[in-house]
Coordinates of C-alpha atoms in Angstrom, one line a residue:
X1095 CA -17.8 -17.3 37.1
X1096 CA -21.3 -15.4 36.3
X1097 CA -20.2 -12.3 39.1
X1098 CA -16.7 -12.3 37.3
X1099 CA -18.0 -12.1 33.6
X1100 CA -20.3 -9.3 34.6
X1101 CA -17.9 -7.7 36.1
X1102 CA -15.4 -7.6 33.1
X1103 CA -18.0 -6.9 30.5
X1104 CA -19.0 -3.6 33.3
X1105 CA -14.9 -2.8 33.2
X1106 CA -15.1 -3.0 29.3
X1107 CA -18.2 -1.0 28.9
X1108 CA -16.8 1.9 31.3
X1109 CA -13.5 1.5 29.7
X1110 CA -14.6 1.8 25.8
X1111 CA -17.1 4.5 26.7
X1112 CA -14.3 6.8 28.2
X1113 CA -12.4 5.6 25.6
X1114 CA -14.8 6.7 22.9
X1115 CA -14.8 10.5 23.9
X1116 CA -11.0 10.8 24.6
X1117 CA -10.4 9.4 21.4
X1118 CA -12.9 11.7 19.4
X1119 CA -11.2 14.2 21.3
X1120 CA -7.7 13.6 20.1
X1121 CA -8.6 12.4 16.6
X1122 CA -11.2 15.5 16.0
X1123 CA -8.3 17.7 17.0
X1124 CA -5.7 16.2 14.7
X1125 CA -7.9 15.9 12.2
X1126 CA -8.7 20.3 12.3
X1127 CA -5.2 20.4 12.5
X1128 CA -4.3 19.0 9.1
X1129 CA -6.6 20.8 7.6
X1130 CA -9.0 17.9 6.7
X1131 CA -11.8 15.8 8.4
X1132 CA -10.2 12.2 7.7
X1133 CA -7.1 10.6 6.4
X1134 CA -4.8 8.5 6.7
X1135 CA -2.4 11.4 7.5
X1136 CA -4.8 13.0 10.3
X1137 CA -5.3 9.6 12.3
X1138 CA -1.8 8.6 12.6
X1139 CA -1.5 12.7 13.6
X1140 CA -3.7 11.4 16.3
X1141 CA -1.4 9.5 17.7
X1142 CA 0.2 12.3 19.0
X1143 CA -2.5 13.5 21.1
X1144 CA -2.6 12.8 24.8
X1145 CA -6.2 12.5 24.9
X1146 CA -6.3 9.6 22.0
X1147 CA -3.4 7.6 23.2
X1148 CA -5.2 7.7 26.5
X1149 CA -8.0 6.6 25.1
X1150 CA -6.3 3.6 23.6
X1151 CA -4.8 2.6 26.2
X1152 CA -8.4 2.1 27.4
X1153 CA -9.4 0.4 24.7
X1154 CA -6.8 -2.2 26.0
X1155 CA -8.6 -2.5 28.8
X1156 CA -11.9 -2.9 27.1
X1157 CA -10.6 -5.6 24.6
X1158 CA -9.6 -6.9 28.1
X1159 CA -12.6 -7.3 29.7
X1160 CA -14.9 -7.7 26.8
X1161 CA -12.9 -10.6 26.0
X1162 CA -13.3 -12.3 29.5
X1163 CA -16.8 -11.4 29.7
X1164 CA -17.3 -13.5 26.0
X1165 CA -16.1 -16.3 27.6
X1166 CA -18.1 -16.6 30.7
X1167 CA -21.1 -15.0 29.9
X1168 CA -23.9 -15.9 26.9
X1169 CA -23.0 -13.7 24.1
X1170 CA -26.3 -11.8 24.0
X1171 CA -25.6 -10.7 27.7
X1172 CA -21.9 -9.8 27.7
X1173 CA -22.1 -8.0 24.4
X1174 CA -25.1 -6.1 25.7
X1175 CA -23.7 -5.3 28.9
X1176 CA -20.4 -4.2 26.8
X1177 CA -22.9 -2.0 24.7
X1178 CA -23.6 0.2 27.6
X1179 CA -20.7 2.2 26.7
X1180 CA -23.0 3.8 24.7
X1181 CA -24.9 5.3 28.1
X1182 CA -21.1 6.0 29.5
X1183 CA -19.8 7.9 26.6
X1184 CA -23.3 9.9 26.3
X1185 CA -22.7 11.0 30.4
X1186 CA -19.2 11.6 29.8
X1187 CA -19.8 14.1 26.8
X1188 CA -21.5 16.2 29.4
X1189 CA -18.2 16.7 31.2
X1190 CA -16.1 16.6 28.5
X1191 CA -17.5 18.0 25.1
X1192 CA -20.0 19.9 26.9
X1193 CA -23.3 18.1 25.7
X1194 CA -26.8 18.6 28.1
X1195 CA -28.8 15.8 28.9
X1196 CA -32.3 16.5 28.9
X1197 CA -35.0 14.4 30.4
X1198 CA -35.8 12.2 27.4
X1199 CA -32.1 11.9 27.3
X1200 CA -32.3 10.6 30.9
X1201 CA -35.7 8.5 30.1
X1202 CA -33.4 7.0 27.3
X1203 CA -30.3 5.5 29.4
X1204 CA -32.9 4.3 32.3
X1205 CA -34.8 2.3 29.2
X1206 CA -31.1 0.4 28.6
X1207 CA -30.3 0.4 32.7
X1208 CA -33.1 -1.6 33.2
X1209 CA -33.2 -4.0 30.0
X1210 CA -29.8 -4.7 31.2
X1211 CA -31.4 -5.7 34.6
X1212 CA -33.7 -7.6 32.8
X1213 CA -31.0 -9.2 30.7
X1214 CA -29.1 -10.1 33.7
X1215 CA -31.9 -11.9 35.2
X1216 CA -32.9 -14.2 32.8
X1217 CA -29.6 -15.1 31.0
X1218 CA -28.2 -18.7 31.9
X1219 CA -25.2 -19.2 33.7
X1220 CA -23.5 -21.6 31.4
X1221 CA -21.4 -20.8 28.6
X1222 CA -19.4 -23.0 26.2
X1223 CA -16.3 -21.8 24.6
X1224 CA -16.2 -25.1 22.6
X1225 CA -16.7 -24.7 19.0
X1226 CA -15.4 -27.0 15.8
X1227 CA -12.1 -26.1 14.0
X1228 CA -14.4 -25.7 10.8
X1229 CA -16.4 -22.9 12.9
X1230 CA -12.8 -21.1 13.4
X1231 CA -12.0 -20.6 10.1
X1232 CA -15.7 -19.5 8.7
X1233 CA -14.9 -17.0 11.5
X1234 CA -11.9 -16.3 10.2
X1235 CA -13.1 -16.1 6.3
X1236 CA -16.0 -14.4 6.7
X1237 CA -14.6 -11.9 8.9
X1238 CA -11.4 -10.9 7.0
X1239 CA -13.7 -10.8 3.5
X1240 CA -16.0 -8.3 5.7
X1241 CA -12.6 -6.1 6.4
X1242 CA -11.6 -5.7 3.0
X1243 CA -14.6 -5.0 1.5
X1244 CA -15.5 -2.7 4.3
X1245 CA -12.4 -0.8 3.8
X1246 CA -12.9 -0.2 0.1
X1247 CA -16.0 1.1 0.5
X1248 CA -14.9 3.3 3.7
X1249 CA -12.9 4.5 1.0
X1250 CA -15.1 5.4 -1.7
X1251 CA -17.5 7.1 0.8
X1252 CA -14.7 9.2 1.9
X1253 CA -17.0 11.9 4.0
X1254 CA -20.0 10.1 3.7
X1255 CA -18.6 7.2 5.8
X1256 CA -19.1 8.1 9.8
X1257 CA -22.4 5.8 9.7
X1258 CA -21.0 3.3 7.6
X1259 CA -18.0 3.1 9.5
X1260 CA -19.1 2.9 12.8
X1261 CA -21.2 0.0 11.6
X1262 CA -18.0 -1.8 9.8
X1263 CA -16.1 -1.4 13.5
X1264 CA -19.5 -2.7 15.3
X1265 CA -19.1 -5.7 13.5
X1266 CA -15.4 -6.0 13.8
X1267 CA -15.5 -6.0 17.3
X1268 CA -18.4 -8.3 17.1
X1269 CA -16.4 -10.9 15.1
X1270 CA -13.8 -10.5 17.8
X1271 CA -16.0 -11.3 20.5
X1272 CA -17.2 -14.6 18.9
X1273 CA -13.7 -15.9 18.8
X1274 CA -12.6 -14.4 22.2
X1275 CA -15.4 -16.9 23.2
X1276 CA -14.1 -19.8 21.2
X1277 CA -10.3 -19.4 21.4
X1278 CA -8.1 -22.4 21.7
X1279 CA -5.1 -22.8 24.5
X1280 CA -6.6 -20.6 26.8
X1281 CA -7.5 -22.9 29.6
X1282 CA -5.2 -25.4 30.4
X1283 CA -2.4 -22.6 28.3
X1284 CA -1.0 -23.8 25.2
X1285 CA 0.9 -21.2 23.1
X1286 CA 1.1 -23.0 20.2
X1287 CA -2.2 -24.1 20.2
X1288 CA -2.5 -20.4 21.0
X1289 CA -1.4 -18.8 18.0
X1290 CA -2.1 -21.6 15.1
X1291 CA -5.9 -20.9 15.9
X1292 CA -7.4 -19.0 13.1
X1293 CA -10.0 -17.4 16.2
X1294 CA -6.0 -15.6 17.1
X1295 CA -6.4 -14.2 13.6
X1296 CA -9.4 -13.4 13.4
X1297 CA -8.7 -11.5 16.7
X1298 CA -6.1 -9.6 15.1
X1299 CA -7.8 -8.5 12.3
X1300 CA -11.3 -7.5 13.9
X1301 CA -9.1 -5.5 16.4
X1302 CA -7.0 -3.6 14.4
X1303 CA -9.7 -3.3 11.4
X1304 CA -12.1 -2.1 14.6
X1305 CA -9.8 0.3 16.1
X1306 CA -8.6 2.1 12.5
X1307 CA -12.1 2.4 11.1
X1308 CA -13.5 3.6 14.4
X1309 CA -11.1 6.2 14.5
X1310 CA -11.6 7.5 11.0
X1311 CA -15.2 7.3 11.8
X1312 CA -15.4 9.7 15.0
X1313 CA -13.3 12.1 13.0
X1314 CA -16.5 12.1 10.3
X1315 CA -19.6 12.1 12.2
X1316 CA -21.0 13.0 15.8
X1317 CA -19.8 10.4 18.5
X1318 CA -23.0 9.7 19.8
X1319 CA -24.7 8.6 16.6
X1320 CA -20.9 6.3 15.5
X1321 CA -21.6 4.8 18.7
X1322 CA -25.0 3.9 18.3
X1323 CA -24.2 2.1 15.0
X1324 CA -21.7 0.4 16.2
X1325 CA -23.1 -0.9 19.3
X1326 CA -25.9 -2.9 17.2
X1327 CA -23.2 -4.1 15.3
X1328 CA -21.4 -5.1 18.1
X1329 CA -24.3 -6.8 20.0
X1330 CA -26.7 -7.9 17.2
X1331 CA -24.6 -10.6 15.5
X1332 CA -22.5 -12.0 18.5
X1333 CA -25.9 -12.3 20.0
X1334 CA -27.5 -14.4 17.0
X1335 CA -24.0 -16.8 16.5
X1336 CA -24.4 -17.6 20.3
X1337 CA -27.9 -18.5 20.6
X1338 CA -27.6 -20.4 17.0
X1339 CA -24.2 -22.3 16.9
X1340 CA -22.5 -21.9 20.7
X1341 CA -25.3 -23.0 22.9
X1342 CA -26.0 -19.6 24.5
X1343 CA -29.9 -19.7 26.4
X1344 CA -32.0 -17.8 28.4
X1345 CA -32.9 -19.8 32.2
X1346 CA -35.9 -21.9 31.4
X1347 CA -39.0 -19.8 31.5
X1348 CA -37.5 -16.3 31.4
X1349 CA -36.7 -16.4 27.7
X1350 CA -39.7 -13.4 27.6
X1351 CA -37.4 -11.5 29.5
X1352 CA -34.0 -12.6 27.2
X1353 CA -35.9 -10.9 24.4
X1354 CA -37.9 -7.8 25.8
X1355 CA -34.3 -6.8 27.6
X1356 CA -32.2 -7.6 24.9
X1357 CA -34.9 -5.1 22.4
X1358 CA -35.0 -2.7 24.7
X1359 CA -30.9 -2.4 25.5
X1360 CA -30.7 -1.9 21.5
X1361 CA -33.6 0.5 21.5
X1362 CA -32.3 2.3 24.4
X1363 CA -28.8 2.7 23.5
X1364 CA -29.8 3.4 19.5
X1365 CA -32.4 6.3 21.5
X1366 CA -29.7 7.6 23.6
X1367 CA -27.6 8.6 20.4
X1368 CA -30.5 9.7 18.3
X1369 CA -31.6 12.4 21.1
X1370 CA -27.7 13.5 22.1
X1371 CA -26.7 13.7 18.4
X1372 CA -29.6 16.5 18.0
X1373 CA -27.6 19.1 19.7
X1374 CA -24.1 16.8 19.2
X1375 CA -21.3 19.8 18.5
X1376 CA -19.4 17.9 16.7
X1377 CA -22.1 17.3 13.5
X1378 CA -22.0 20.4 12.8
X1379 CA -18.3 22.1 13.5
X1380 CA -17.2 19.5 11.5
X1381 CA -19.4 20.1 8.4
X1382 CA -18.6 24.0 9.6
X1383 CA -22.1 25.0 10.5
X1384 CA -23.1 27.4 13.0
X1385 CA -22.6 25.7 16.7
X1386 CA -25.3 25.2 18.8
X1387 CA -25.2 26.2 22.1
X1388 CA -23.8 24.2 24.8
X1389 CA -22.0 23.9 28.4
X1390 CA -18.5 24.7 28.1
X1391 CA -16.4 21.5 27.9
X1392 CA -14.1 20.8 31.0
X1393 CA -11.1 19.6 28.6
X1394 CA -9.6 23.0 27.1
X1395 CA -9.4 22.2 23.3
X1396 CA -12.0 20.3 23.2
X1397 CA -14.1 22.7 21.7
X1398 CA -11.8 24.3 19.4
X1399 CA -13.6 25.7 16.5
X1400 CA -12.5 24.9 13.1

């Protein structure tokens, strides 16, 4: 059950990182084409896009996996392993949005690689999806009263809000993971059981409230730097709730290891968007600064002045 989990949070990391820069692709491109860098207008335009619906179909997949991996794996290892697809969407932007990795950049994604080893190695192999109901519906709550309020303020940032949004759709997909891991009427299948548990919900709603803001986010800001804040968001409170309330441990003296990899995956990752935002196209076409220089990208459009 270990190999499998690994295995599925790998799938989702691959798939959300792919997903990330196919979907800045198509919702950058809508976004120039109504004439405005986010609204409610220019990300359903996405829709319309090859390159975005692609990319949510992969984030299908990635719900998929990441969802598998919650439930077999201790959160602060799947959600870290999932987190990766910050490394995967910074070696894709090569190909696709023309970015250059230089060799701090590289230095960067071998820190996470190998706190992800280390990670690996110490977690336990145990993981209990048991939770009480009363758990559930904090869960629910807490994470419905973060989408609201989150939205507002998305709002009221308006152009300001890449950072901030990328963060609010870290912790949406956070909240989803925690109750991916908890779910009732999984295993033995119950439907009813299914859909009456307020982990369903709160499934729903960090999902859709994950995948909207995300969206509006990678129109506003450089994808690197979105990703970055969203992958602590994503990892650091999934990680906490599972060591805290869900039992999740490190094997018995390797809990050094737990915490220098876990540091050093968020370290990494947040490094490898700092260093690939510098020269990140899409930071400054956006705000309609001169471009730096870059590789030409291999998808035509993709670099579509505004």
């Amino acid at each position: 059950m270990f190999a499998i989990g690994v295995i599925a949070a790998s799938l989702a990391a691959v798939a959300y990182g792919l997903s990330t820069v196919l979907r800045a692709l198509g919702a950058q491109r809508a976004a120039r084409t109504q004439g405005e860098a986010a609204s409610a207008k220019s990300t359903l335009a996405a829709f319309t896009d090859p390159a975005f619906l692609m990319g949510t179909l992969l984030v299908m997949i990635g719900f998929f996996g990441g969802g598998v991996a919650a439930r077999m794996l201790p959160l602060f290892l799947s959600q870290t392993i999932v987190a990766a697809n910050l490394v995967i969407t910074a070696l894709l932007g090569t190909v696709l949005l023309g970015t250059t990795l230089r060799g701090r950049d590289w230095a960067a994604i071998f820190l996470v690689v190998g706190a992800l080893c280390m990670l690996g190695a110490s977690a336990g192999h145990e993981a209990t999806t048991k939770a009480s109901f009363t758990f559930h519906w904090w869960l629910f709550g807490i994470t419905t009263a973060l989408a609201v309020v989150g939205l507002v303020v998305l709002t009221l940032l308006k152009q300001r809000g890449a950072l901030f949004g990328g963060a609010l759709s870290g912790v949406m997909y956070g909240a989803l993971a925690v109750a991916a891991r908890v779910l009732e009427g999984i295993h033995p299948f119950d439907l009813l059981t299914l859909i009456t548990d307020p982990a369903a919900w709160t499934i729903a709603i960090g999902g859709a409230v994950a995948f909207y803001v995300q969206t509006v986010a990678l129109q506003l800001g450089p994808v690197n730097a979105v990703t970055a804040v969203l992958v602590v968001g994503e990892t650091g409170g999934p990680s906490i709730i599972g060591v805290l309330f869900l039992g999740d441990k490190a094997v018995d003296g390797l809990q050094w290891m737990a915490y220098v990899g876990f540091v050093g995956a968020i370290v990494g990752a947040v490094t490898v968007a700092w260093l690939t935002t510098i020269d990140d196209p899409s930071s400054s076409t956006t705000a309609g600064a001169a471009e730096p220089k870059r590789r030409t990208p291999l998808l035509k459009g993709a670099d579509t002045a505004t």
